[in-house]
Coordinates of N, CA and C in Angstrom, one line a residue:
X1139 N 102.2 100.1 106.6 CA 101.1 100.3 105.6 C 99.7 100.0 106.2
X1140 N 98.7 100.8 105.9 CA 97.4 100.6 106.4 C 96.4 100.6 105.3
X1141 N 95.1 100.4 105.7 CA 94.1 100.4 104.7 C 93.0 101.4 105.0
X1142 N 93.1 102.0 106.1 CA 92.0 103.0 106.5 C 90.8 102.4 107.0
X1143 N 90.9 101.2 107.5 CA 89.7 100.5 108.2 C 90.0 100.6 109.7
X1144 N 89.3 101.4 110.4 CA 89.5 101.6 111.8 C 89.1 100.4 112.6
X1145 N 90.0 100.0 113.5 CA 89.7 98.8 114.3 C 89.0 99.1 115.6
X1146 N 89.3 100.2 116.2 CA 88.7 100.6 117.4 C 88.9 102.1 117.7
X1147 N 88.1 102.7 118.5 CA 88.3 104.1 119.0 C 89.0 104.0 120.3
X1148 N 90.2 104.6 120.2 CA 91.1 104.6 121.4 C 90.9 106.0 122.1
X1149 N 91.7 106.2 123.1 CA 91.6 107.4 123.9 C 93.0 107.8 124.4
X1150 N 93.4 109.1 124.3 CA 94.6 109.6 124.8 C 94.6 109.5 126.4
X1151 N 95.6 108.9 127.0 CA 95.7 108.9 128.4 C 96.6 110.0 129.0
X1152 N 97.7 110.2 128.3 CA 98.6 111.2 128.8 C 99.4 111.7 127.7
X1153 N 99.9 113.0 127.8 CA 100.7 113.7 126.8 C 101.9 114.2 127.6
X1154 N 103.1 113.7 127.4 CA 104.3 114.1 128.1 C 105.3 114.7 127.2
X1155 N 105.9 115.9 127.5 CA 106.9 116.5 126.7 C 108.1 115.5 126.5
X1156 N 108.7 115.4 125.3 CA 109.8 114.6 125.1 C 110.7 115.3 124.0
X1157 N 111.7 116.0 124.5 CA 112.5 116.8 123.5 C 111.7 117.9 122.9
X1158 N 111.7 118.0 121.6 CA 110.9 118.9 120.9 C 109.5 118.3 120.4
X1159 N 109.3 117.1 120.9 CA 108.0 116.4 120.6 C 107.3 116.0 121.9
X1160 N 106.5 115.0 121.8 CA 105.8 114.5 122.9 C 105.7 113.0 122.9
X1161 N 105.5 112.4 124.1 CA 105.2 111.0 124.2 C 103.7 110.8 124.6
X1162 N 103.0 110.1 123.7 CA 101.6 109.8 124.0 C 101.4 108.5 124.6
X1163 N 100.5 108.4 125.6 CA 100.1 107.1 126.2 C 98.6 107.0 125.7
X1164 N 98.3 105.8 125.2 CA 97.0 105.7 124.6 C 96.3 104.4 125.1
X1165 N 95.0 104.5 125.4 CA 94.2 103.4 125.8 C 93.7 102.8 124.5
X1166 N 94.1 101.6 124.1 CA 93.7 100.9 122.9 C 93.9 99.4 123.1
X1167 N 93.1 98.7 123.9 CA 93.3 97.3 124.2 C 93.3 96.4 123.0
X1168 N 92.5 96.7 122.0 CA 92.5 95.9 120.8 C 93.8 95.9 120.0
X1169 N 94.5 97.1 120.0 CA 95.7 97.3 119.2 C 96.9 96.6 119.7
X1170 N 96.9 96.2 121.0 CA 98.1 95.6 121.6 C 98.0 94.1 121.7
X1171 N 97.0 93.5 121.1 CA 96.9 92.1 121.0 C 98.0 91.6 120.0
X1172 N 99.0 90.9 120.5 CA 100.1 90.4 119.7 C 101.1 91.5 119.3
X1173 N 101.1 92.6 120.0 CA 102.0 93.7 119.6 C 103.4 93.4 120.0
X1174 N 104.3 94.0 119.2 CA 105.8 93.9 119.5 C 106.4 95.3 119.5
X1175 N 107.5 95.4 120.2 CA 108.3 96.7 120.2 C 108.6 97.1 118.7
X1176 N 108.3 98.3 118.4 CA 108.6 98.8 117.0 C 107.5 98.7 116.0
X1177 N 106.4 98.0 116.4 CA 105.3 97.9 115.5 C 104.7 99.3 115.2
X1178 N 104.1 99.3 114.0 CA 103.4 100.6 113.6 C 101.9 100.5 113.8
X1179 N 101.4 101.6 114.4 CA 99.9 101.7 114.7 C 99.5 103.1 114.2
X1180 N 98.5 103.2 113.5 CA 98.0 104.5 113.0 C 97.0 105.1 114.1
X1181 N 97.3 106.3 114.5 CA 96.5 107.0 115.5 C 95.8 108.2 114.8
X1182 N 94.5 108.1 114.5 CA 93.8 109.1 113.7 C 94.6 109.4 112.4
X1183 N 95.1 108.4 111.8 CA 95.7 108.5 110.5 C 97.2 108.7 110.6
X1184 N 97.8 108.9 111.7 CA 99.2 109.2 111.9 C 99.9 107.9 112.3
X1185 N 100.9 107.5 111.5 CA 101.6 106.3 111.8 C 102.6 106.5 112.9
X1186 N 102.4 105.8 114.0 CA 103.3 105.9 115.2 C 103.9 104.6 115.5
X1187 N 105.1 104.6 116.2 CA 105.8 103.4 116.5 C 105.7 103.1 118.0
X1188 N 105.3 101.9 118.3 CA 105.1 101.4 119.6 C 106.5 101.4 120.4
X1189 N 106.6 102.1 121.5 CA 107.8 102.0 122.3 C 107.6 101.2 123.6
X1190 N 106.4 101.1 124.0 CA 106.1 100.4 125.2 C 104.6 100.1 125.2
X1191 N 104.2 99.1 126.0 CA 102.7 98.7 126.0 C 102.4 97.9 127.2
X1192 N 101.1 97.9 127.5 CA 100.5 97.1 128.6 C 99.3 96.3 127.9
X1193 N 98.5 95.6 128.7 CA 97.4 94.9 128.2 C 96.3 95.9 127.8
X1194 N 96.4 97.2 128.2 CA 95.3 98.1 127.9 C 95.7 99.2 126.8
X1195 N 97.0 99.2 126.5 CA 97.3 100.3 125.5 C 98.8 100.3 125.3
X1196 N 99.2 101.4 124.6 CA 100.6 101.6 124.3 C 101.1 103.0 124.4
X1197 N 102.4 103.2 124.3 CA 102.9 104.6 124.2 C 103.7 104.7 123.0
X1198 N 103.8 106.0 122.5 CA 104.5 106.2 121.2 C 105.0 107.7 121.3
X1199 N 106.2 107.9 120.6 CA 106.7 109.2 120.5 C 106.2 109.9 119.2
X1200 N 106.0 111.2 119.4 CA 105.5 112.0 118.2 C 106.5 113.2 118.1
X1201 N 107.1 113.2 116.9 CA 108.1 114.3 116.7 C 107.5 115.6 116.3
X1202 N 108.3 116.7 116.4 CA 107.7 118.0 116.2 C 107.1 118.1 114.8
X1203 N 107.7 117.6 113.7 CA 107.2 117.7 112.4 C 105.8 117.1 112.3
X1204 N 105.6 116.0 113.0 CA 104.3 115.3 113.0 C 103.3 116.2 113.7
X1205 N 103.7 116.8 114.8 CA 102.8 117.7 115.6 C 102.4 118.9 114.7
X1206 N 103.4 119.4 114.0 CA 103.1 120.6 113.1 C 102.1 120.2 112.0
X1207 N 102.2 119.0 111.5 CA 101.4 118.6 110.3 C 100.0 118.0 110.6
X1208 N 99.8 117.6 111.9 CA 98.6 116.9 112.2 C 97.8 117.5 113.4
X1209 N 96.7 116.9 113.7 CA 95.9 117.3 114.8 C 96.4 116.8 116.1
X1210 N 97.4 116.0 116.1 CA 97.9 115.5 117.4 C 98.6 116.5 118.2
X1211 N 98.8 117.7 117.7 CA 99.4 118.8 118.5 C 98.4 119.3 119.5
X1212 N 97.1 119.0 119.3 CA 96.1 119.4 120.2 C 95.5 118.3 121.1
X1213 N 96.2 117.1 121.0 CA 95.7 116.0 121.8 C 95.9 116.3 123.3
X1214 N 94.9 115.9 124.1 CA 94.9 116.0 125.5 C 94.3 114.8 126.1
X1215 N 94.6 114.5 127.4 CA 94.0 113.3 128.0 C 92.5 113.3 127.8
X1216 N 92.0 112.2 127.3 CA 90.6 112.0 127.0 C 90.2 112.2 125.6
X1217 N 91.1 112.7 124.8 CA 90.8 112.9 123.3 C 90.6 111.5 122.7
X1218 N 89.5 111.3 122.0 CA 89.3 110.0 121.3 C 90.1 110.0 120.0
X1219 N 90.6 108.8 119.6 CA 91.4 108.7 118.4 C 91.0 107.4 117.7
X1220 N 91.1 107.4 116.4 CA 90.9 106.2 115.6 C 92.2 105.4 115.6
X1221 N 92.1 104.1 115.8 CA 93.2 103.2 115.9 C 93.1 102.1 114.8
X1222 N 94.3 101.9 114.1 CA 94.4 100.8 113.1 C 95.8 100.3 113.2
X1223 N 95.9 98.9 113.3 CA 97.2 98.3 113.3 C 97.6 98.2 111.8
X1224 N 98.9 98.0 111.6 CA 99.5 97.9 110.3 C 98.9 96.6 109.6
X1225 N 98.7 96.7 108.3 CA 98.1 95.6 107.6 C 99.1 94.4 107.5
X1226 N 98.6 93.2 107.8 CA 99.5 92.0 107.6 C 99.6 91.7 106.1
X1227 N 100.7 91.2 105.7 CA 100.9 90.8 104.3 C 100.0 89.7 104.0
X1228 N 99.3 89.8 102.9 CA 98.3 88.8 102.5 C 96.9 89.0 103.1
X1229 N 96.7 90.1 103.9 CA 95.4 90.5 104.4 C 94.6 91.2 103.3
X1230 N 93.3 91.3 103.6 CA 92.4 92.0 102.6 C 92.6 93.5 102.7
X1231 N 92.6 94.1 101.5 CA 92.7 95.6 101.3 C 91.3 96.1 101.4
X1232 N 90.7 96.3 102.6 CA 89.4 96.7 102.7 C 89.1 98.2 102.3
X1233 N 90.1 99.0 102.4 CA 89.9 100.4 102.1 C 90.8 100.8 100.9
X1234 N 91.8 101.5 101.1 CA 92.8 101.8 100.0 C 94.2 101.9 100.7
X1235 N 95.2 102.0 99.9 CA 96.6 102.1 100.5 C 96.8 103.4 101.2
X1236 N 97.0 103.3 102.5 CA 97.2 104.4 103.4 C 98.6 104.3 104.1
X1237 N 99.4 105.3 104.0 CA 100.7 105.2 104.6 C 100.8 105.7 106.0
X1238 N 99.8 106.5 106.4 CA 99.9 107.1 107.8 C 100.9 108.3 107.8
X1239 N 101.1 108.9 106.6 CA 101.9 110.1 106.5 C 101.0 111.2 106.1
X1240 N 100.7 112.0 107.1 CA 99.7 113.1 106.9 C 100.2 114.2 106.0
X1241 N 99.3 114.6 105.0 CA 99.7 115.7 104.1 C 99.4 117.1 104.7
X1242 N 98.5 117.1 105.7 CA 98.1 118.3 106.3 C 96.7 118.1 107.0
X1243 N 96.1 119.2 107.4 CA 94.8 119.2 108.0 C 93.8 120.0 107.3
X1244 N 92.6 119.6 107.5 CA 91.4 120.4 107.0 C 90.5 120.7 108.1
X1245 N 89.5 121.5 107.8 CA 88.5 121.9 108.8 C 87.1 121.5 108.3
X1246 N 86.3 120.9 109.1 CA 84.9 120.6 108.8 C 84.2 121.9 108.6
X1247 N 83.6 122.0 107.3 CA 82.8 123.2 107.0 C 81.3 123.0 107.3
X1248 N 80.8 121.8 107.0 CA 79.4 121.6 107.1 C 79.1 120.1 107.3
X1249 N 78.1 119.8 108.0 CA 77.6 118.4 108.2 C 76.1 118.4 107.9
X1250 N 75.8 117.7 106.8 CA 74.4 117.6 106.4 C 73.8 116.2 106.7
X1251 N 72.9 116.0 107.6 CA 72.3 114.7 107.8 C 71.4 114.2 106.7
X1252 N 71.5 112.9 106.4 CA 70.6 112.3 105.5 C 69.8 111.2 106.2
X1253 N 69.0 110.5 105.4 CA 68.2 109.4 106.0 C 69.0 108.3 106.6
X1254 N 70.1 107.9 105.9 CA 70.9 106.8 106.4 C 72.4 107.2 106.5
X1255 N 72.7 108.4 106.2 CA 74.1 108.7 106.2 C 74.3 110.2 106.5
X1256 N 75.5 110.7 106.5 CA 75.8 112.1 106.8 C 76.8 112.6 105.8
X1257 N 76.6 113.7 105.2 CA 77.5 114.3 104.2 C 78.3 115.3 104.9
X1258 N 79.6 115.2 104.8 CA 80.5 116.1 105.5 C 81.4 116.9 104.5
X1259 N 81.4 118.2 104.5 CA 82.2 119.0 103.7 C 83.4 119.5 104.5
X1260 N 84.6 119.4 103.9 CA 85.8 119.7 104.5 C 86.7 120.6 103.6
X1261 N 87.2 121.7 104.2 CA 88.1 122.5 103.4 C 89.4 121.8 103.1
X1262 N 90.0 122.3 102.0 CA 91.2 121.6 101.5 C 92.3 122.6 101.2
X1263 N 93.5 122.4 101.8 CA 94.6 123.3 101.5 C 94.8 123.3 100.0
X1264 N 95.1 124.5 99.4 CA 95.2 124.7 98.0 C 96.2 123.8 97.3
X1265 N 97.3 123.5 98.0 CA 98.3 122.6 97.4 C 97.9 121.2 97.3
X1266 N 96.8 120.8 98.0 CA 96.3 119.4 98.0 C 95.2 119.2 97.0
X1267 N 94.5 120.3 96.6 CA 93.3 120.3 95.8 C 93.5 119.5 94.5
X1268 N 94.7 119.6 93.8 CA 94.8 118.8 92.6 C 94.9 117.3 92.8
X1269 N 95.1 116.9 94.1 CA 95.3 115.5 94.4 C 94.0 114.8 94.8
X1270 N 92.9 115.5 94.8 CA 91.6 115.0 95.3 C 90.6 115.1 94.2
X1271 N 90.1 113.9 93.8 CA 89.1 113.8 92.7 C 87.8 113.2 93.1
X1272 N 86.8 113.5 92.4 CA 85.5 112.9 92.6 C 85.5 111.4 92.4
X1273 N 85.0 110.6 93.3 CA 85.0 109.2 93.4 C 86.4 108.6 93.7
X1274 N 87.4 109.5 94.0 CA 88.7 109.0 94.4 C 88.8 108.7 95.9
X1275 N 89.9 108.2 96.3 CA 90.1 107.9 97.8 C 90.8 108.9 98.5
X1276 N 90.4 109.1 99.8 CA 91.1 110.0 100.7 C 91.0 109.4 102.1
X1277 N 92.0 109.7 102.9 CA 91.9 109.2 104.3 C 91.7 110.5 105.2
X1278 N 90.6 110.4 106.0 CA 90.3 111.5 106.9 C 90.4 111.0 108.3
X1279 N 91.3 111.5 109.1 CA 91.6 111.0 110.4 C 91.8 109.5 110.4
X1280 N 92.5 109.1 109.3 CA 92.8 107.7 109.2 C 91.8 106.8 108.6
X1281 N 90.6 107.3 108.3 CA 89.5 106.5 107.8 C 89.5 106.6 106.2
X1282 N 89.5 105.4 105.6 CA 89.5 105.4 104.1 C 88.1 105.7 103.7
X1283 N 88.0 106.8 102.8 CA 86.7 107.3 102.4 C 86.7 107.6 100.9
X1284 N 85.6 107.5 100.3 CA 85.4 107.9 98.9 C 84.9 109.3 98.7
X1285 N 85.6 110.1 97.9 CA 85.2 111.5 97.7 C 83.9 111.5 96.9
X1286 N 82.8 112.2 97.5 CA 81.5 112.2 96.8 C 81.3 113.5 96.0
X1287 N 82.1 114.5 96.3 CA 82.0 115.8 95.6 C 83.3 116.6 95.8
X1288 N 83.6 117.4 94.8 CA 84.8 118.3 95.0 C 84.4 119.7 94.4
X1289 N 85.2 120.7 94.9 CA 85.0 122.1 94.4 C 85.5 122.2 93.0
X1290 N 85.1 123.2 92.2 CA 85.6 123.4 90.9 C 87.1 123.6 91.0
X1291 N 87.8 123.4 89.9 CA 89.3 123.5 89.9 C 89.7 124.9 90.1
X1292 N 88.9 125.9 89.8 CA 89.2 127.3 89.9 C 88.7 127.9 91.2
X1293 N 88.2 127.1 92.1 CA 87.6 127.6 93.4 C 88.7 128.3 94.2
X1294 N 88.3 129.5 94.7 CA 89.3 130.2 95.6 C 89.5 129.5 96.9
X1295 N 88.5 128.8 97.4 CA 88.6 128.1 98.6 C 88.2 126.6 98.4
X1296 N 89.2 125.8 98.1 CA 88.8 124.4 97.7 C 88.2 123.6 98.9
X1297 N 87.4 122.6 98.5 CA 86.7 121.8 99.5 C 86.4 120.4 98.8
X1298 N 86.1 119.4 99.7 CA 85.6 118.2 99.1 C 84.6 117.6 100.1
X1299 N 83.8 116.7 99.7 CA 82.8 116.1 100.5 C 82.9 114.6 100.6
X1300 N 82.5 114.0 101.7 CA 82.5 112.6 101.8 C 81.1 112.2 102.4
X1301 N 80.6 111.1 102.1 CA 79.3 110.6 102.6 C 79.6 109.5 103.6
X1302 N 79.2 109.6 104.8 CA 79.5 108.7 105.9 C 78.3 107.8 106.2
X1303 N 78.5 106.5 106.1 CA 77.4 105.5 106.4 C 77.3 105.3 107.9
X1304 N 76.2 104.7 108.3 CA 76.1 104.5 109.8 C 77.2 103.8 110.4
X1305 N 77.8 102.8 109.8 CA 78.9 102.0 110.4 C 80.1 102.9 110.6
X1306 N 80.4 103.8 109.7 CA 81.5 104.7 109.8 C 81.2 105.7 110.9
X1307 N 80.0 106.2 111.0 CA 79.6 107.2 112.1 C 79.8 106.6 113.5
X1308 N 79.5 105.3 113.6 CA 79.5 104.7 114.9 C 80.9 104.0 115.3
X1309 N 81.6 103.6 114.3 CA 82.9 102.9 114.5 C 84.1 103.8 114.5
X1310 N 84.0 105.1 114.2 CA 85.1 106.0 114.1 C 84.7 107.3 114.8
X1311 N 85.7 108.1 115.0 CA 85.5 109.4 115.6 C 84.8 110.4 114.7
X1312 N 84.6 110.1 113.4 CA 84.0 111.0 112.4 C 82.5 111.2 112.8
X1313 N 81.9 110.3 113.5 CA 80.5 110.5 113.9 C 80.4 111.7 114.8
X1314 N 81.4 112.1 115.5 CA 81.4 113.3 116.4 C 81.9 114.6 115.8
X1315 N 82.3 114.6 114.6 CA 82.8 115.8 114.0 C 81.7 116.8 113.7
X1316 N 82.1 118.1 114.0 CA 81.1 119.2 113.8 C 81.9 120.3 113.1
X1317 N 81.1 121.2 112.5 CA 81.8 122.4 111.8 C 82.8 123.1 112.7
X1318 N 83.9 123.3 112.1 CA 85.0 123.9 112.9 C 86.0 123.0 113.4
X1319 N 85.7 121.7 113.4 CA 86.7 120.7 113.9 C 87.8 120.4 112.9
X1320 N 89.0 120.3 113.3 CA 90.1 120.0 112.4 C 90.2 118.5 112.2
X1321 N 90.7 118.1 111.0 CA 90.8 116.6 110.7 C 92.1 116.4 110.0
X1322 N 92.7 115.3 110.2 CA 93.9 114.9 109.4 C 93.6 114.4 108.0
X1323 N 94.4 114.8 107.0 CA 94.1 114.4 105.7 C 95.4 113.7 105.1
X1324 N 95.1 112.6 104.4 CA 96.2 112.0 103.6 C 95.6 111.7 102.2
X1325 N 96.2 112.3 101.2 CA 95.7 112.1 99.9 C 96.2 110.7 99.3
X1326 N 95.7 110.4 98.2 CA 96.1 109.1 97.5 C 97.5 109.1 97.1
X1327 N 98.2 108.0 97.4 CA 99.7 108.0 97.1 C 99.9 108.0 95.6
X1328 N 99.1 107.4 94.8 CA 99.3 107.4 93.4 C 99.2 108.8 92.8
X1329 N 98.2 109.6 93.3 CA 98.1 110.9 92.9 C 99.3 111.7 93.2
X1330 N 99.9 111.5 94.4 CA 101.1 112.2 94.8 C 102.3 111.9 93.9
X1331 N 102.4 110.6 93.5 CA 103.5 110.2 92.6 C 103.3 110.8 91.2
X1332 N 102.1 110.9 90.7 CA 101.9 111.5 89.4 C 102.2 113.0 89.4
X1333 N 101.8 113.6 90.5 CA 102.1 115.1 90.6 C 103.6 115.3 90.6
X1334 N 104.4 114.4 91.3 CA 105.8 114.6 91.4 C 106.5 114.4 90.0
X1335 N 106.0 113.4 89.3 CA 106.5 113.1 88.0 C 106.3 114.2 87.0
X1336 N 105.1 114.8 87.1 CA 104.7 115.9 86.2 C 105.6 117.1 86.5
X1337 N 106.0 117.3 87.8 CA 106.8 118.4 88.2 C 108.2 118.5 87.4
X1338 N 108.6 117.3 86.9 CA 109.9 117.3 86.2 C 109.7 117.6 84.7
X1339 N 108.5 117.9 84.3 CA 108.3 118.3 82.9 C 108.3 117.1 81.9
X1340 N 108.4 117.5 80.6 CA 108.4 116.5 79.6 C 109.7 115.6 79.6
X1341 N 109.6 114.3 79.5 CA 110.8 113.5 79.5 C 111.7 113.8 78.3
X1342 N 113.0 113.5 78.4 CA 113.9 113.7 77.3 C 113.5 112.9 76.1
X1343 N 114.0 113.3 74.9 CA 113.7 112.5 73.7 C 114.6 111.4 73.6
X1344 N 114.2 110.3 72.9 CA 114.9 109.1 72.7 C 116.0 109.3 71.6
X1345 N 117.2 108.9 71.9 CA 118.3 109.0 70.9 C 118.3 107.8 70.0
X1346 N 119.2 107.9 69.0 CA 119.3 106.8 68.0 C 119.7 105.5 68.6
X1347 N 120.5 105.6 69.7 CA 120.9 104.4 70.4 C 119.8 103.8 71.3
X1348 N 118.7 104.5 71.4 CA 117.6 103.9 72.2 C 117.6 104.4 73.6
X1349 N 118.6 105.1 74.1 CA 118.6 105.6 75.4 C 118.0 107.0 75.5
X1350 N 117.6 107.4 76.7 CA 116.9 108.7 76.9 C 117.9 109.8 77.2

């Protein structure tokens, strides 16, 4: 479990084929402080498991499904990535509950500079649009953000916007995002649960004995 508060910007060192997936070697010295085999670390929002490490970084396996769902399929040596270690029990929830399970990817449509921030518009796969609400939470490349605007419910091409403060621009890879860049998206887990419950329709009526 993560909170979407990026701890450092890491870098891909190597991408090696491994079965139908790949093994990533990452430079992330902050993430390996106190690390153990099997620990979870989010890489640009994707929860990966540590299989080996040095004082300078770690390696992790990425399966085909994850490659198909995320931007890690395009990772090459030198690619910068957002790094966050799993949240310790009892720690502060600085962002929101992030699982590191990517729902899909979006593409940056527009970047509008402001006096102290930057507004970024990102397209949204149609099946994810009902899960994104104005002032709600979303993780973009593993960064916990508040949605500042959304497209109308009947929009043919859904989108949402986030406003990035200077700290986010400098402390994460989002400061380098430009129109056309792909990003990983994880919607709010509570919204996903509600959508799943609604998919089952109206609950059964209560019987005389009190059971459903």
